[in-house]
Short mmCIF file of the C-alpha atoms (twelve columns), coordinates in Angstrom:
data_MODEL
# 
_entry.id   MODEL 
# 
loop_
_atom_site.group_PDB 
_atom_site.id 
_atom_site.type_symbol 
_atom_site.label_atom_id 
_atom_site.label_alt_id 
_atom_site.label_comp_id 
_atom_site.label_asym_id 
_atom_site.label_seq_id 
_atom_site.Cartn_x 
_atom_site.Cartn_y 
_atom_site.Cartn_z 
_atom_site.pdbx_PDB_model_num 
ATOM 1   C CA . MET A 1   90.227  111.219 110.837 1 
ATOM 2   C CA . ASN A 2   86.684  110.016 110.238 1 
ATOM 3   C CA . VAL A 3   86.517  106.820 108.140 1 
ATOM 4   C CA . ASP A 4   83.425  104.793 107.314 1 
ATOM 5   C CA . TYR A 5   85.066  101.395 107.761 1 
ATOM 6   C CA . LYS A 6   81.900  99.523  106.881 1 
ATOM 7   C CA . GLY A 7   81.831  101.339 103.564 1 
ATOM 8   C CA . VAL A 8   85.514  100.558 102.955 1 
ATOM 9   C CA . VAL A 9   84.859  96.851  103.555 1 
ATOM 10  C CA . GLU A 10  82.029  96.983  100.999 1 
ATOM 11  C CA . LEU A 11  84.471  98.395  98.446  1 
ATOM 12  C CA . ILE A 12  86.811  95.476  99.101  1 
ATOM 13  C CA . LEU A 13  83.983  92.968  98.715  1 
ATOM 14  C CA . ASN A 14  83.191  94.576  95.359  1 
ATOM 15  C CA . CYS A 15  86.573  93.307  94.114  1 
ATOM 16  C CA . LYS A 16  85.357  89.700  93.980  1 
ATOM 17  C CA . SER A 17  84.350  89.767  90.326  1 
ATOM 18  C CA . LEU A 18  87.650  91.433  89.398  1 
ATOM 19  C CA . ILE A 19  89.733  88.782  91.138  1 
ATOM 20  C CA . LEU A 20  87.724  85.898  89.723  1 
ATOM 21  C CA . ASN A 21  88.220  87.150  86.151  1 
ATOM 22  C CA . ASN A 22  90.118  84.190  84.717  1 
ATOM 23  C CA . ASP A 23  91.021  85.927  81.460  1 
ATOM 24  C CA . LYS A 24  92.741  88.831  83.213  1 
ATOM 25  C CA . ALA A 25  94.494  86.409  85.593  1 
ATOM 26  C CA . HIS A 26  96.386  85.054  82.595  1 
ATOM 27  C CA . GLN A 27  97.458  88.450  81.248  1 
ATOM 28  C CA . ILE A 28  100.822 88.361  82.981  1 
ATOM 29  C CA . THR A 29  103.848 90.634  83.277  1 
ATOM 30  C CA . VAL A 30  107.075 89.387  84.867  1 
ATOM 31  C CA . LYS A 31  108.483 91.917  87.372  1 
ATOM 32  C CA . GLY A 32  111.339 89.766  88.673  1 
ATOM 33  C CA . LEU A 33  112.287 86.305  89.902  1 
ATOM 34  C CA . ALA A 34  109.045 84.553  90.900  1 
ATOM 35  C CA . ASP A 35  107.433 88.011  90.946  1 
ATOM 36  C CA . TYR A 36  104.469 88.565  88.640  1 
ATOM 37  C CA . VAL A 37  101.667 91.035  88.079  1 
ATOM 38  C CA . THR A 38  98.433  90.341  86.206  1 
ATOM 39  C CA . GLN A 39  95.692  92.532  84.821  1 
ATOM 40  C CA . VAL A 40  93.693  91.493  87.884  1 
ATOM 41  C CA . ASP A 41  96.244  93.252  90.137  1 
ATOM 42  C CA . PHE A 42  95.991  96.415  88.051  1 
ATOM 43  C CA . SER A 43  92.185  96.279  87.906  1 
ATOM 44  C CA . VAL A 44  91.769  95.886  91.673  1 
ATOM 45  C CA . GLN A 45  94.292  98.617  92.481  1 
ATOM 46  C CA . SER A 46  92.774  101.017 89.962  1 
ATOM 47  C CA . TYR A 47  89.275  100.424 91.327  1 
ATOM 48  C CA . LEU A 48  90.216  100.846 94.993  1 
ATOM 49  C CA . THR A 49  92.499  103.817 94.369  1 
ATOM 50  C CA . GLY A 50  89.641  105.694 92.730  1 
ATOM 51  C CA . ALA A 51  86.958  104.503 95.144  1 
ATOM 52  C CA . LEU A 52  88.979  105.519 98.211  1 
ATOM 53  C CA . ALA A 53  90.299  108.795 96.821  1 
ATOM 54  C CA . GLU A 54  86.836  110.291 96.340  1 
ATOM 55  C CA . PRO A 55  85.658  110.144 99.994  1 
ATOM 56  C CA . TYR A 56  89.158  110.355 101.525 1 
ATOM 57  C CA . PRO A 57  91.283  112.708 99.394  1 
ATOM 58  C CA . GLU A 58  93.461  113.565 102.393 1 
ATOM 59  C CA . ILE A 59  94.663  109.965 102.862 1 
ATOM 60  C CA . GLN A 60  97.823  109.021 100.979 1 
ATOM 61  C CA . PHE A 61  98.049  105.767 99.059  1 
ATOM 62  C CA . LEU A 62  100.716 103.044 98.962  1 
ATOM 63  C CA . GLY A 63  99.949  100.185 96.582  1 
ATOM 64  C CA . GLU A 64  102.058 97.274  95.393  1 
ATOM 65  C CA . GLU A 65  101.518 98.095  91.736  1 
ATOM 66  C CA . GLY A 66  102.487 101.379 90.166  1 
ATOM 67  C CA . GLN A 67  105.029 104.063 90.881  1 
ATOM 68  C CA . LYS A 68  106.294 104.395 94.453  1 
ATOM 69  C CA . HIS A 69  106.740 107.893 95.820  1 
ATOM 70  C CA . ALA A 70  107.777 109.466 99.093  1 
ATOM 71  C CA . LEU A 71  105.081 109.443 101.748 1 
ATOM 72  C CA . ASP A 72  104.632 111.551 104.841 1 
ATOM 73  C CA . TRP A 73  104.217 108.904 107.535 1 
ATOM 74  C CA . SER A 74  103.066 111.540 110.022 1 
ATOM 75  C CA . ARG A 75  99.854  111.577 107.971 1 
ATOM 76  C CA . PRO A 76  97.351  108.768 107.149 1 
ATOM 77  C CA . VAL A 77  98.220  106.182 104.479 1 
ATOM 78  C CA . TRP A 78  96.197  103.416 102.833 1 
ATOM 79  C CA . ILE A 79  98.419  100.351 102.292 1 
ATOM 80  C CA . LEU A 80  97.120  98.011  99.588  1 
ATOM 81  C CA . ASP A 81  98.078  94.693  98.096  1 
ATOM 82  C CA . PRO A 82  95.499  94.303  95.316  1 
ATOM 83  C CA . VAL A 83  96.279  90.586  94.978  1 
ATOM 84  C CA . ASP A 84  98.417  88.902  97.601  1 
ATOM 85  C CA . GLY A 85  99.174  85.516  96.103  1 
ATOM 86  C CA . THR A 86  99.532  86.477  92.438  1 
ATOM 87  C CA . THR A 87  101.461 83.296  91.614  1 
ATOM 88  C CA . ASN A 88  98.579  81.333  93.156  1 
ATOM 89  C CA . LEU A 89  96.147  83.299  90.985  1 
ATOM 90  C CA . ILE A 90  98.076  82.453  87.817  1 
ATOM 91  C CA . HIS A 91  98.003  78.747  88.733  1 
ATOM 92  C CA . ASP A 92  94.343  78.826  89.874  1 
ATOM 93  C CA . PHE A 93  95.505  77.690  93.320  1 
ATOM 94  C CA . GLN A 94  92.646  79.698  94.882  1 
ATOM 95  C CA . GLU A 95  94.590  81.160  97.795  1 
ATOM 96  C CA . SER A 96  94.699  84.842  96.827  1 
ATOM 97  C CA . CYS A 97  93.271  87.899  98.530  1 
ATOM 98  C CA . VAL A 98  92.877  91.660  98.652  1 
ATOM 99  C CA . SER A 99  94.704  93.163  101.629 1 
ATOM 100 C CA . LEU A 100 94.085  96.758  102.764 1 
ATOM 101 C CA . GLY A 101 95.482  98.426  105.871 1 
ATOM 102 C CA . LEU A 102 95.253  101.970 107.217 1 
ATOM 103 C CA . TRP A 103 98.013  103.853 109.027 1 
ATOM 104 C CA . ASP A 104 96.658  106.914 110.862 1 
ATOM 105 C CA . GLY A 105 99.968  108.752 111.108 1 
ATOM 106 C CA . HIS A 106 100.937 107.018 114.346 1 
ATOM 107 C CA . GLU A 107 99.902  103.381 114.131 1 
ATOM 108 C CA . LEU A 108 98.025  100.815 112.062 1 
ATOM 109 C CA . VAL A 109 94.335  101.178 112.915 1 
ATOM 110 C CA . PHE A 110 92.436  99.111  110.336 1 
ATOM 111 C CA . GLY A 111 93.004  95.925  108.389 1 
ATOM 112 C CA . CYS A 112 90.868  93.954  105.953 1 
ATOM 113 C CA . VAL A 113 91.857  90.768  104.094 1 
ATOM 114 C CA . TYR A 114 89.366  89.190  101.699 1 
ATOM 115 C CA . ASN A 115 89.777  85.821  99.962  1 
ATOM 116 C CA . PRO A 116 86.954  85.665  97.386  1 
ATOM 117 C CA . PHE A 117 87.712  82.058  96.454  1 
ATOM 118 C CA . HIS A 118 86.576  80.906  99.908  1 
ATOM 119 C CA . ASP A 119 84.437  83.959  100.736 1 
ATOM 120 C CA . GLU A 120 86.456  84.630  103.874 1 
ATOM 121 C CA . LEU A 121 86.510  88.227  105.067 1 
ATOM 122 C CA . PHE A 122 88.902  89.116  107.895 1 
ATOM 123 C CA . GLU A 123 88.641  92.599  109.359 1 
ATOM 124 C CA . ALA A 124 89.728  94.540  112.423 1 
ATOM 125 C CA . ILE A 125 89.569  98.087  113.745 1 
ATOM 126 C CA . LYS A 126 91.976  99.178  116.457 1 
ATOM 127 C CA . GLY A 127 90.400  98.542  119.857 1 
ATOM 128 C CA . GLN A 128 87.347  96.697  118.482 1 
ATOM 129 C CA . GLY A 129 88.530  93.094  118.049 1 
ATOM 130 C CA . ALA A 130 89.097  90.908  114.988 1 
ATOM 131 C CA . TYR A 131 86.384  89.260  112.906 1 
ATOM 132 C CA . LEU A 132 86.020  86.530  110.301 1 
ATOM 133 C CA . ASN A 133 82.794  86.877  108.303 1 
ATOM 134 C CA . HIS A 134 81.472  89.152  111.094 1 
ATOM 135 C CA . ARG A 135 82.136  86.619  113.870 1 
ATOM 136 C CA . ARG A 136 84.714  87.501  116.518 1 
ATOM 137 C CA . VAL A 137 87.936  85.484  116.376 1 
ATOM 138 C CA . THR A 138 90.951  85.127  118.651 1 
ATOM 139 C CA . VAL A 139 94.355  83.534  118.417 1 
ATOM 140 C CA . SER A 140 94.944  80.072  119.859 1 
ATOM 141 C CA . ASP A 141 95.983  79.425  123.454 1 
ATOM 142 C CA . ARG A 142 98.607  76.759  122.750 1 
ATOM 143 C CA . PRO A 143 101.352 77.392  125.304 1 
ATOM 144 C CA . THR A 144 104.467 75.921  123.694 1 
ATOM 145 C CA . LEU A 145 106.136 75.731  120.312 1 
ATOM 146 C CA . ALA A 146 106.191 71.938  120.539 1 
ATOM 147 C CA . LYS A 147 102.382 71.907  120.503 1 
ATOM 148 C CA . SER A 148 102.063 74.510  117.737 1 
ATOM 149 C CA . LEU A 149 101.401 74.599  113.997 1 
ATOM 150 C CA . MET A 150 103.596 77.035  112.073 1 
ATOM 151 C CA . MET A 151 102.820 79.039  108.945 1 
ATOM 152 C CA . VAL A 152 105.897 80.006  106.943 1 
ATOM 153 C CA . GLY A 153 106.853 81.937  103.823 1 
ATOM 154 C CA . THR A 154 109.768 80.947  101.617 1 
ATOM 155 C CA . SER A 155 110.735 84.409  100.278 1 
ATOM 156 C CA . PRO A 156 110.647 83.217  96.639  1 
ATOM 157 C CA . TYR A 157 111.814 86.610  95.330  1 
ATOM 158 C CA . ASP A 158 115.201 86.125  97.010  1 
ATOM 159 C CA . LYS A 159 116.237 82.561  96.207  1 
ATOM 160 C CA . GLY A 160 119.872 83.477  96.669  1 
ATOM 161 C CA . ARG A 161 119.178 83.338  100.402 1 
ATOM 162 C CA . ALA A 162 117.370 80.002  100.226 1 
ATOM 163 C CA . ASP A 163 119.856 78.221  102.511 1 
ATOM 164 C CA . GLN A 164 119.508 80.908  105.174 1 
ATOM 165 C CA . VAL A 165 115.714 81.050  104.874 1 
ATOM 166 C CA . PHE A 166 115.191 77.283  104.895 1 
ATOM 167 C CA . ASP A 167 117.567 76.864  107.823 1 
ATOM 168 C CA . LYS A 168 115.236 79.066  109.891 1 
ATOM 169 C CA . ILE A 169 112.162 77.256  108.570 1 
ATOM 170 C CA . LYS A 170 113.769 73.916  109.437 1 
ATOM 171 C CA . ARG A 171 114.347 75.076  113.021 1 
ATOM 172 C CA . LEU A 172 110.654 75.930  113.362 1 
ATOM 173 C CA . TYR A 173 109.640 72.660  111.682 1 
ATOM 174 C CA . VAL A 174 111.766 70.517  114.005 1 
ATOM 175 C CA . ALA A 175 110.640 72.369  117.132 1 
ATOM 176 C CA . SER A 176 106.906 72.480  116.300 1 
ATOM 177 C CA . GLU A 177 104.241 69.972  115.327 1 
ATOM 178 C CA . ASP A 178 104.432 70.867  111.617 1 
ATOM 179 C CA . ILE A 179 104.504 73.709  109.084 1 
ATOM 180 C CA . ARG A 180 102.047 74.984  106.461 1 
ATOM 181 C CA . ARG A 181 102.261 77.506  103.590 1 
ATOM 182 C CA . SER A 182 99.475  78.947  101.418 1 
ATOM 183 C CA . GLY A 183 101.610 81.166  99.184  1 
ATOM 184 C CA . SER A 184 99.933  84.339  100.494 1 
ATOM 185 C CA . ALA A 185 101.468 85.988  103.543 1 
ATOM 186 C CA . ALA A 186 98.247  87.869  104.292 1 
ATOM 187 C CA . ILE A 187 96.217  84.645  104.286 1 
ATOM 188 C CA . ASP A 188 98.833  82.840  106.386 1 
ATOM 189 C CA . LEU A 189 98.818  85.653  108.934 1 
ATOM 190 C CA . CYS A 190 95.013  85.617  109.115 1 
ATOM 191 C CA . THR A 191 95.137  81.834  109.554 1 
ATOM 192 C CA . LEU A 192 97.104  82.572  112.710 1 
ATOM 193 C CA . GLY A 193 94.752  85.394  113.666 1 
ATOM 194 C CA . CYS A 194 91.679  83.152  113.747 1 
ATOM 195 C CA . GLY A 195 93.404  80.376  115.713 1 
ATOM 196 C CA . ARG A 196 93.900  77.796  112.949 1 
ATOM 197 C CA . ALA A 197 97.670  78.069  113.356 1 
ATOM 198 C CA . ASP A 198 99.867  79.343  116.165 1 
ATOM 199 C CA . GLY A 199 102.912 81.040  114.645 1 
ATOM 200 C CA . PHE A 200 104.191 82.603  111.422 1 
ATOM 201 C CA . PHE A 201 107.604 83.503  110.025 1 
ATOM 202 C CA . GLU A 202 108.813 84.968  106.770 1 
ATOM 203 C CA . TYR A 203 112.285 86.337  106.150 1 
ATOM 204 C CA . ASP A 204 111.384 89.441  104.131 1 
ATOM 205 C CA . LEU A 205 107.983 91.022  103.534 1 
ATOM 206 C CA . LYS A 206 106.934 94.348  102.059 1 
ATOM 207 C CA . PRO A 207 104.466 96.630  103.893 1 
ATOM 208 C CA . TRP A 208 101.479 95.697  101.725 1 
ATOM 209 C CA . ASP A 209 102.110 92.020  102.502 1 
ATOM 210 C CA . TYR A 210 101.610 92.453  106.233 1 
ATOM 211 C CA . ALA A 211 100.052 95.831  107.170 1 
ATOM 212 C CA . ALA A 212 96.397  94.752  107.261 1 
ATOM 213 C CA . SER A 213 97.153  91.465  108.982 1 
ATOM 214 C CA . VAL A 214 99.110  93.149  111.786 1 
ATOM 215 C CA . VAL A 215 95.897  94.832  112.933 1 
ATOM 216 C CA . ILE A 216 93.911  91.604  112.613 1 
ATOM 217 C CA . ILE A 217 96.414  89.554  114.641 1 
ATOM 218 C CA . THR A 218 96.914  92.119  117.390 1 
ATOM 219 C CA . GLU A 219 93.165  92.665  117.731 1 
ATOM 220 C CA . ALA A 220 92.783  88.871  117.957 1 
ATOM 221 C CA . GLY A 221 95.192  88.871  120.924 1 
ATOM 222 C CA . GLY A 222 98.390  87.907  119.108 1 
ATOM 223 C CA . THR A 223 101.822 89.449  118.708 1 
ATOM 224 C CA . VAL A 224 103.689 90.694  115.626 1 
ATOM 225 C CA . THR A 225 107.341 91.831  115.603 1 
ATOM 226 C CA . ASN A 226 110.462 91.682  113.489 1 
ATOM 227 C CA . GLU A 227 113.156 89.051  114.171 1 
ATOM 228 C CA . LYS A 228 114.621 91.229  116.937 1 
ATOM 229 C CA . GLY A 229 111.302 91.364  118.756 1 
ATOM 230 C CA . GLU A 230 110.740 95.007  117.790 1 
ATOM 231 C CA . PRO A 231 107.455 96.514  116.533 1 
ATOM 232 C CA . VAL A 232 107.182 96.654  112.751 1 
ATOM 233 C CA . PHE A 233 106.821 99.950  110.863 1 
ATOM 234 C CA . PRO A 234 104.789 99.715  107.634 1 
ATOM 235 C CA . GLY A 235 107.078 102.121 105.815 1 
ATOM 236 C CA . GLU A 236 109.743 99.422  105.639 1 
ATOM 237 C CA . ARG A 237 110.351 95.883  104.439 1 
ATOM 238 C CA . SER A 238 110.776 93.546  107.367 1 
ATOM 239 C CA . ALA A 239 111.094 89.998  108.538 1 
ATOM 240 C CA . ILE A 240 107.813 89.132  110.251 1 
ATOM 241 C CA . VAL A 241 107.491 86.954  113.327 1 
ATOM 242 C CA . ALA A 242 103.896 86.541  114.472 1 
ATOM 243 C CA . SER A 243 102.351 84.309  117.094 1 
ATOM 244 C CA . ASN A 244 99.552  83.743  119.568 1 
ATOM 245 C CA . GLY A 245 101.762 85.548  122.092 1 
ATOM 246 C CA . HIS A 246 102.461 82.503  124.250 1 
ATOM 247 C CA . ILE A 247 105.159 81.092  121.966 1 
ATOM 248 C CA . HIS A 248 106.616 84.363  120.700 1 
ATOM 249 C CA . GLN A 249 109.799 84.421  122.753 1 
ATOM 250 C CA . GLU A 250 110.434 80.765  121.935 1 
ATOM 251 C CA . MET A 251 110.202 81.584  118.257 1 
ATOM 252 C CA . LEU A 252 112.474 84.631  118.541 1 
ATOM 253 C CA . ASP A 253 115.094 82.647  120.478 1 
ATOM 254 C CA . LEU A 254 115.013 79.802  117.971 1 
ATOM 255 C CA . LEU A 255 115.283 82.082  114.945 1 
ATOM 256 C CA . ALA A 256 118.182 83.998  116.502 1 
ATOM 257 C CA . LYS A 257 120.425 80.941  116.896 1 
# 
């Protein structure tokens, strides 16, 4: 599989004007509890679907918006979240991003997360390191959970499990220095990947929420697993536990109690 990753990143950067379209951000459809889609989501997905299909017709496509269909995971798949942080976009909270990952039929090999509000571009290719605005980044070297800053997600689409979710978040909060939350899992995971935070947990994420960031974190020297410490497979929803590597077992043990 021969992919011009530089060209793909340029396509993602081209989405800036689409995401910053305030009128389309307020054309909203409710999909479910705390789950929205705007015309921005549709515009970005439509643009990237077409732009990627022309040079790479052999690569399948999984996007958050639109009809889901069976995929052959033994073949390559683009995994796209056109706007991660749609609720943020609606509220002009300015923590929203495009997130695109590539599965090559065996593993995740490319990830790009772009936040146009802050002009922060995270990207990674398997075996080539992780970068923020073209400068190499690594995870932190903090050795213990007690010295660490946690990023967390609250799983707002499943508020019936709020007690269970917040019990786990409370454990991390009590054991660490503090917690943070942007409202975009992809941005939170990249915050860990560039060393601004040390760990991340969210109870339930869909593949497009995490696929790109898995490559970025692992290429930055970090670790990403499910709650059982197993590798994640981007064909499935999963709890995500991510860290700088040093505190990973501490996090898994704490979450398992």
